[in-house]
PDB file of C-alpha atoms in Angstrom:
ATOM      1  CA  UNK A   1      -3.950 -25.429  -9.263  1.00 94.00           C
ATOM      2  CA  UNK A   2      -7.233 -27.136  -8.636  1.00 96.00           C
ATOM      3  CA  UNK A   3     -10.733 -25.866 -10.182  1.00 98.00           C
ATOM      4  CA  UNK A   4     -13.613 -26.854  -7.877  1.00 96.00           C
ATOM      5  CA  UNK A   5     -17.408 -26.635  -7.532  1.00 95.00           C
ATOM      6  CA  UNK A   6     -17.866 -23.357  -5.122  1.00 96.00           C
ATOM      7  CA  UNK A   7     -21.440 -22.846  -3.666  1.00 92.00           C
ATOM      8  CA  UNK A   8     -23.597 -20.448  -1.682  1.00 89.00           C
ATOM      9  CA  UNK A   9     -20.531 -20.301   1.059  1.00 94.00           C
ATOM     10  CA  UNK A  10     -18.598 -19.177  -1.968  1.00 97.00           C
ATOM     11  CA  UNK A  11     -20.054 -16.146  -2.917  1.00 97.00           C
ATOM     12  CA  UNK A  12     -18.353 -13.775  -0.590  1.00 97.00           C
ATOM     13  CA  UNK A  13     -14.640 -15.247  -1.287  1.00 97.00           C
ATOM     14  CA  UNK A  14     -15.785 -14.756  -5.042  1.00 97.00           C
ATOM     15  CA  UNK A  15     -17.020 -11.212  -4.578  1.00 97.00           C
ATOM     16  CA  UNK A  16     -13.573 -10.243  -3.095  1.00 97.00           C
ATOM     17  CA  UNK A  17     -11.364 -11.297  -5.651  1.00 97.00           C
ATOM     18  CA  UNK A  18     -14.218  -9.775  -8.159  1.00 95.00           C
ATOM     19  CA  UNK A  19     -13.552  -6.508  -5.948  1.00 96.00           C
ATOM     20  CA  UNK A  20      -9.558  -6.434  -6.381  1.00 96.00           C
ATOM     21  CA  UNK A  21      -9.735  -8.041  -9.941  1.00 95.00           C
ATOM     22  CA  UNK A  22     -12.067  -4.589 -11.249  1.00 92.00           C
ATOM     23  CA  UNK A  23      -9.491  -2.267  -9.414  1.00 95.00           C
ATOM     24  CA  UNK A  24      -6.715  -3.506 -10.996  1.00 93.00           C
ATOM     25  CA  UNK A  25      -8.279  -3.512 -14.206  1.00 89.00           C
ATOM     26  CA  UNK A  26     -10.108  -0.357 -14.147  1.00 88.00           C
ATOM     27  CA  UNK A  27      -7.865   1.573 -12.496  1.00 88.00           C
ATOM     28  CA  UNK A  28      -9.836   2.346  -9.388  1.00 91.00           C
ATOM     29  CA  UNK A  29      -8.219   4.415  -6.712  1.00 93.00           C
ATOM     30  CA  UNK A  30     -10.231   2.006  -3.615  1.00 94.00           C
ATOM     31  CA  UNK A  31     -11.078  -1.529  -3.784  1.00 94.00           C
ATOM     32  CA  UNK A  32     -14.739  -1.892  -3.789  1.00 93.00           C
ATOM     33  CA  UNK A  33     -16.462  -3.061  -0.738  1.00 94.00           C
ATOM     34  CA  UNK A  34     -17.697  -6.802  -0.272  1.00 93.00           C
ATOM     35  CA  UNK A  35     -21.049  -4.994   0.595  1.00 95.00           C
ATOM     36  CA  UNK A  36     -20.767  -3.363  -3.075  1.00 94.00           C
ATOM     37  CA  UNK A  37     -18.950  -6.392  -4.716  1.00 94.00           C
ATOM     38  CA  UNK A  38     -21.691  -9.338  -3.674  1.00 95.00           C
ATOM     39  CA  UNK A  39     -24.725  -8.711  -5.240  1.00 96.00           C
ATOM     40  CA  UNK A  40     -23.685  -8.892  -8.542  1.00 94.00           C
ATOM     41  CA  UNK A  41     -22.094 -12.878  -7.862  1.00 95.00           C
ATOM     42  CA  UNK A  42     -25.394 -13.408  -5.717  1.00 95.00           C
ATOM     43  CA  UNK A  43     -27.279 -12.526  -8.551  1.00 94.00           C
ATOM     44  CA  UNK A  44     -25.398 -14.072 -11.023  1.00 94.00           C
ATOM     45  CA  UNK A  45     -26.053 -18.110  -9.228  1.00 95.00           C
ATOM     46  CA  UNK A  46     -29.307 -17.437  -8.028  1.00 93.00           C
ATOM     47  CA  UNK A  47     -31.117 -19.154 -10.553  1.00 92.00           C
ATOM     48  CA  UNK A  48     -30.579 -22.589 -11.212  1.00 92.00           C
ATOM     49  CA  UNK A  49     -28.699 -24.547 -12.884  1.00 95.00           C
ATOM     50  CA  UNK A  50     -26.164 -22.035 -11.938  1.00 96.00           C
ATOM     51  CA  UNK A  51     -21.900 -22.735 -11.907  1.00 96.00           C
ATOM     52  CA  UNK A  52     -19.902 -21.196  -9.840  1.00 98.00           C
ATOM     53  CA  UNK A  53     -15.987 -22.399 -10.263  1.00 98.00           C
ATOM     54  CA  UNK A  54     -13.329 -21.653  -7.939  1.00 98.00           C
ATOM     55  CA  UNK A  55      -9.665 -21.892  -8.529  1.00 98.00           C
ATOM     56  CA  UNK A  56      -7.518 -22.853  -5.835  1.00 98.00           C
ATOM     57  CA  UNK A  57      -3.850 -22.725  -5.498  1.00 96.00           C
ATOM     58  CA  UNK A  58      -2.178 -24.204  -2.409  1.00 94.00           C
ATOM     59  CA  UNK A  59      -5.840 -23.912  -0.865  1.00 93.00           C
ATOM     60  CA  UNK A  60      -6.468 -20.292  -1.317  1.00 96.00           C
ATOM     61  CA  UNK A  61      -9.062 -18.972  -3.825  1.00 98.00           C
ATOM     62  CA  UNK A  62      -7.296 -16.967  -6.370  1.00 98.00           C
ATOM     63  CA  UNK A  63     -10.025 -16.721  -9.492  1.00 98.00           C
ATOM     64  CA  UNK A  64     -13.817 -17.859 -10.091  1.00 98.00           C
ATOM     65  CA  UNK A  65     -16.106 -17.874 -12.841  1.00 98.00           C
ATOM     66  CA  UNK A  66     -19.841 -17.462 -12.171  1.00 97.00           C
ATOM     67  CA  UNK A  67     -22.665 -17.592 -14.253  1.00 96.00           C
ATOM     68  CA  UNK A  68     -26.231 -19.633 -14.988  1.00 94.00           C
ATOM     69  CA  UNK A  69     -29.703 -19.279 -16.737  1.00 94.00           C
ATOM     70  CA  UNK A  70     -30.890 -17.147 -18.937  1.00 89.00           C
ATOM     71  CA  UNK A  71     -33.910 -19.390 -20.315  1.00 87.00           C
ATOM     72  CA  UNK A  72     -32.430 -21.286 -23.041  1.00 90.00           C
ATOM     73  CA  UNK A  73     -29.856 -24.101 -23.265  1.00 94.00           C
ATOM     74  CA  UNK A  74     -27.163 -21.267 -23.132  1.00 95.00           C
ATOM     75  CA  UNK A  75     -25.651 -19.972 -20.102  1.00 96.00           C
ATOM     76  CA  UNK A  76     -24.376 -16.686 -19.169  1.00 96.00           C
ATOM     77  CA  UNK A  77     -20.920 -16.344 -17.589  1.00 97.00           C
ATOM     78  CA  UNK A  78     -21.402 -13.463 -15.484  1.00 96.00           C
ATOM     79  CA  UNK A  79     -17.933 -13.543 -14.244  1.00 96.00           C
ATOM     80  CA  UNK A  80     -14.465 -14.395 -14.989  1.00 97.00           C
ATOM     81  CA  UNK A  81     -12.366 -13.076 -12.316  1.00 96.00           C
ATOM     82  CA  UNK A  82      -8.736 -13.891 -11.475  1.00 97.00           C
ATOM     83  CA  UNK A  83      -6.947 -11.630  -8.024  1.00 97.00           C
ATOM     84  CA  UNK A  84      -4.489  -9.748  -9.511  1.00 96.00           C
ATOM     85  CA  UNK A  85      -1.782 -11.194  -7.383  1.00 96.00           C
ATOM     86  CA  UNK A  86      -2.341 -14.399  -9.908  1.00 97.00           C
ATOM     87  CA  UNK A  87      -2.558 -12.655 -13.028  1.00 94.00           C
ATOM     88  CA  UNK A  88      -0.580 -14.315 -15.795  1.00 93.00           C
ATOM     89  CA  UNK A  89      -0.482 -17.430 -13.815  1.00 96.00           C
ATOM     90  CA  UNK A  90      -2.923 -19.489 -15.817  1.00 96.00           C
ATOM     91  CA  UNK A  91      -5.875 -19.009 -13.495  1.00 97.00           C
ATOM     92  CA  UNK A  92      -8.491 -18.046 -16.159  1.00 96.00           C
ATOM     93  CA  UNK A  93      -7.452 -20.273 -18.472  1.00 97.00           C
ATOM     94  CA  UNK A  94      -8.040 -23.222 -15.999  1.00 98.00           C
ATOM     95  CA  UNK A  95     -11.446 -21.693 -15.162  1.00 98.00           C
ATOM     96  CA  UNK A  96     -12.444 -22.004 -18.839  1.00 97.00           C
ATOM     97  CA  UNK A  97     -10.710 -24.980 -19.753  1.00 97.00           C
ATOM     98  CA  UNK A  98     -12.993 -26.665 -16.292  1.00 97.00           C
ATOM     99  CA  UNK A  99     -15.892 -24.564 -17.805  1.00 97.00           C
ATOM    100  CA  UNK A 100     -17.018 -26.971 -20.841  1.00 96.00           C
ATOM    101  CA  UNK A 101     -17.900 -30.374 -18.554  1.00 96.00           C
ATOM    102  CA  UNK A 102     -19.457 -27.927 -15.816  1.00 96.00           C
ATOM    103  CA  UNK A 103     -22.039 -26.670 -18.369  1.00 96.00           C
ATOM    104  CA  UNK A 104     -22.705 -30.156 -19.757  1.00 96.00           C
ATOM    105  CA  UNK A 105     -23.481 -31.611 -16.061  1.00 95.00           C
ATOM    106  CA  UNK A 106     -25.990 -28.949 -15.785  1.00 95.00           C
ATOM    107  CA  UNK A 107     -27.483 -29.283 -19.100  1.00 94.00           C
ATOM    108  CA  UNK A 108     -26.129 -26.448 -21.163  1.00 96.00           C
ATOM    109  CA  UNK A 109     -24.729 -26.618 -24.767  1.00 96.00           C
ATOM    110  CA  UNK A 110     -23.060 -23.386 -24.876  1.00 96.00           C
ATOM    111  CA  UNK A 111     -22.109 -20.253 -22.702  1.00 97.00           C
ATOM    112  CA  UNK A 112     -22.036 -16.474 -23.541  1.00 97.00           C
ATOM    113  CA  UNK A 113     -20.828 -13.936 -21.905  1.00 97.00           C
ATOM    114  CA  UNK A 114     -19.502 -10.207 -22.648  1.00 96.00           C
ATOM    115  CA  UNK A 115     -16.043  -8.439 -22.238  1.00 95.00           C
ATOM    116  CA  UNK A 116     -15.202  -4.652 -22.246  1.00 94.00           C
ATOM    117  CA  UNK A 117     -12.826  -4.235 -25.771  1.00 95.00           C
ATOM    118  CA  UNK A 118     -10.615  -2.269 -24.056  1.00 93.00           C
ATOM    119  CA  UNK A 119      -9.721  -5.463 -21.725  1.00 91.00           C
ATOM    120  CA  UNK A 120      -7.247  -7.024 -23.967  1.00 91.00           C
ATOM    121  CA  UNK A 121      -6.045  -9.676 -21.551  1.00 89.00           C
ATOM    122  CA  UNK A 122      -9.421 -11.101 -21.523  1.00 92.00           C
ATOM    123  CA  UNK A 123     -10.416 -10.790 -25.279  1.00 95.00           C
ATOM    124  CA  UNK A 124      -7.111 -12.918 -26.314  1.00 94.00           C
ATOM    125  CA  UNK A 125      -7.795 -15.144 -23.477  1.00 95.00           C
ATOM    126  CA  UNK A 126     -11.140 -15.914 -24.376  1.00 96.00           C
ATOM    127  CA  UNK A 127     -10.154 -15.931 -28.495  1.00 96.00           C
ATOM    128  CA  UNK A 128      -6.683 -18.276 -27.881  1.00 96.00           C
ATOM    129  CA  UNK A 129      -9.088 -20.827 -26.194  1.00 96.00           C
ATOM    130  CA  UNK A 130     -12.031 -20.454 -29.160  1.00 95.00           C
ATOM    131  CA  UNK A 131     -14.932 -18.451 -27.917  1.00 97.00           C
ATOM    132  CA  UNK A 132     -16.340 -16.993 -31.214  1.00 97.00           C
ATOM    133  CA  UNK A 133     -17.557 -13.122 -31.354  1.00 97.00           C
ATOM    134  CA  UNK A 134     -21.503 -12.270 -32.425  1.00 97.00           C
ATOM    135  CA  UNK A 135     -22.229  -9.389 -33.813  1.00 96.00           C
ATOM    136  CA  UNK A 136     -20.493  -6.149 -33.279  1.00 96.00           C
ATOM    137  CA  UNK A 137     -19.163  -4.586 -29.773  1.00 96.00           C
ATOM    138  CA  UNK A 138     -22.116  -2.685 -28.072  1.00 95.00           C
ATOM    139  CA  UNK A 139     -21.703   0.306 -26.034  1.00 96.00           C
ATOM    140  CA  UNK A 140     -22.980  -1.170 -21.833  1.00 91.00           C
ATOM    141  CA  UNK A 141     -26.344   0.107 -20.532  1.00 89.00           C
ATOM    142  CA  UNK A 142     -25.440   1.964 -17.715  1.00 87.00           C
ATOM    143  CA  UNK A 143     -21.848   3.616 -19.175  1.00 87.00           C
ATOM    144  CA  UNK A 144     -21.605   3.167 -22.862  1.00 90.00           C
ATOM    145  CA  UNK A 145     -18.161   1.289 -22.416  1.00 93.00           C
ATOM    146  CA  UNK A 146     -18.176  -1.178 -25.757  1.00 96.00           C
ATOM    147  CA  UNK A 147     -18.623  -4.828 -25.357  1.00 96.00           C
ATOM    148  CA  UNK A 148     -18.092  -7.592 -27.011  1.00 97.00           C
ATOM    149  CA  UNK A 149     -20.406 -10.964 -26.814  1.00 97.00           C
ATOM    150  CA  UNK A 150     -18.528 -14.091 -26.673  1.00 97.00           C
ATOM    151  CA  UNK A 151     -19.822 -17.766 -27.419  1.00 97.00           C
ATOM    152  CA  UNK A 152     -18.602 -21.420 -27.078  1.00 96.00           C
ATOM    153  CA  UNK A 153     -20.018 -24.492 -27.692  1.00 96.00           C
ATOM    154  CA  UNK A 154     -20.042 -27.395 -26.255  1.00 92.00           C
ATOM    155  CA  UNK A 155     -19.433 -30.774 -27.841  1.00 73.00           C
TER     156      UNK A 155
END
């Protein structure tokens, strides 16, 4: 597997796994359309410094992780996102693992970013590879499904 710097050209192959990765995990009965799925990645690397990781295997994109600015020294991760055809395959973990020297480049000391409770995959991912809770799960804006915020510093 190789974990590269995506870019603008990116974003759709990003918002496509995105789409499949939410059905898979939510249970939806259609896969989200790439019309529905982009905005949320465009939005998450339109402000610089942004990231926007892309993990390959045998030259297809199977996973990202997306994220940038959100006006301190911390960045927000957005996005982890891994096509459900690669699940269990190490995909996030490699996104993460690349995550630490991607924030330094662009100036960043630590990342945060949220996860649904009810998404255990991703809450012992994150916790096996030392992302730290704050403060209590939240219920989300828009649906009240609880979330937990995640942080990890960088050395």
């Amino acid at each position: 597997m190789e974990i590269i710097q995506g870019g603008a050209g990116d974003v759709d192959t990003a918002a496509i796994i995105w789409a499949h990765a939410v059905t898979a995990r939510d249970g939806y009965d259609e896969v989200p359309t790439l019309e529905k799925a982009r905005p949320g990645i465009e939005n998450a690397v339109a402000n610089e410094p942004s990231v926007l990781l892309l993990a390959l295997e045998g030259g297809a994109a199977v996973g990202f992780l997306a994220g940038g600015p959100q006006g301190t020294d911390t960045a927000y991760i957005n996005y982890v996102g891994v096509h459900p055809d690669a699940w269990g395959k190490g995909v996030g973990e490699a996104l993460l693992r690349a995550l630490p020297e991607a924030l330094i480049t662009r100036g960043y000391k630590a990342a945060e970013l949220l996860v649904y409770v009810d998404n255990p995959r991703g809450v012992r991912l994150y916790e096996r590879l030392g992302w730290i809770k704050v403060g209590d799960p939240a219920p989300h804006p828009q649906h009240g499904r609880l979330e937990q915020r995640y942080s990890f510093a960088v050395s």
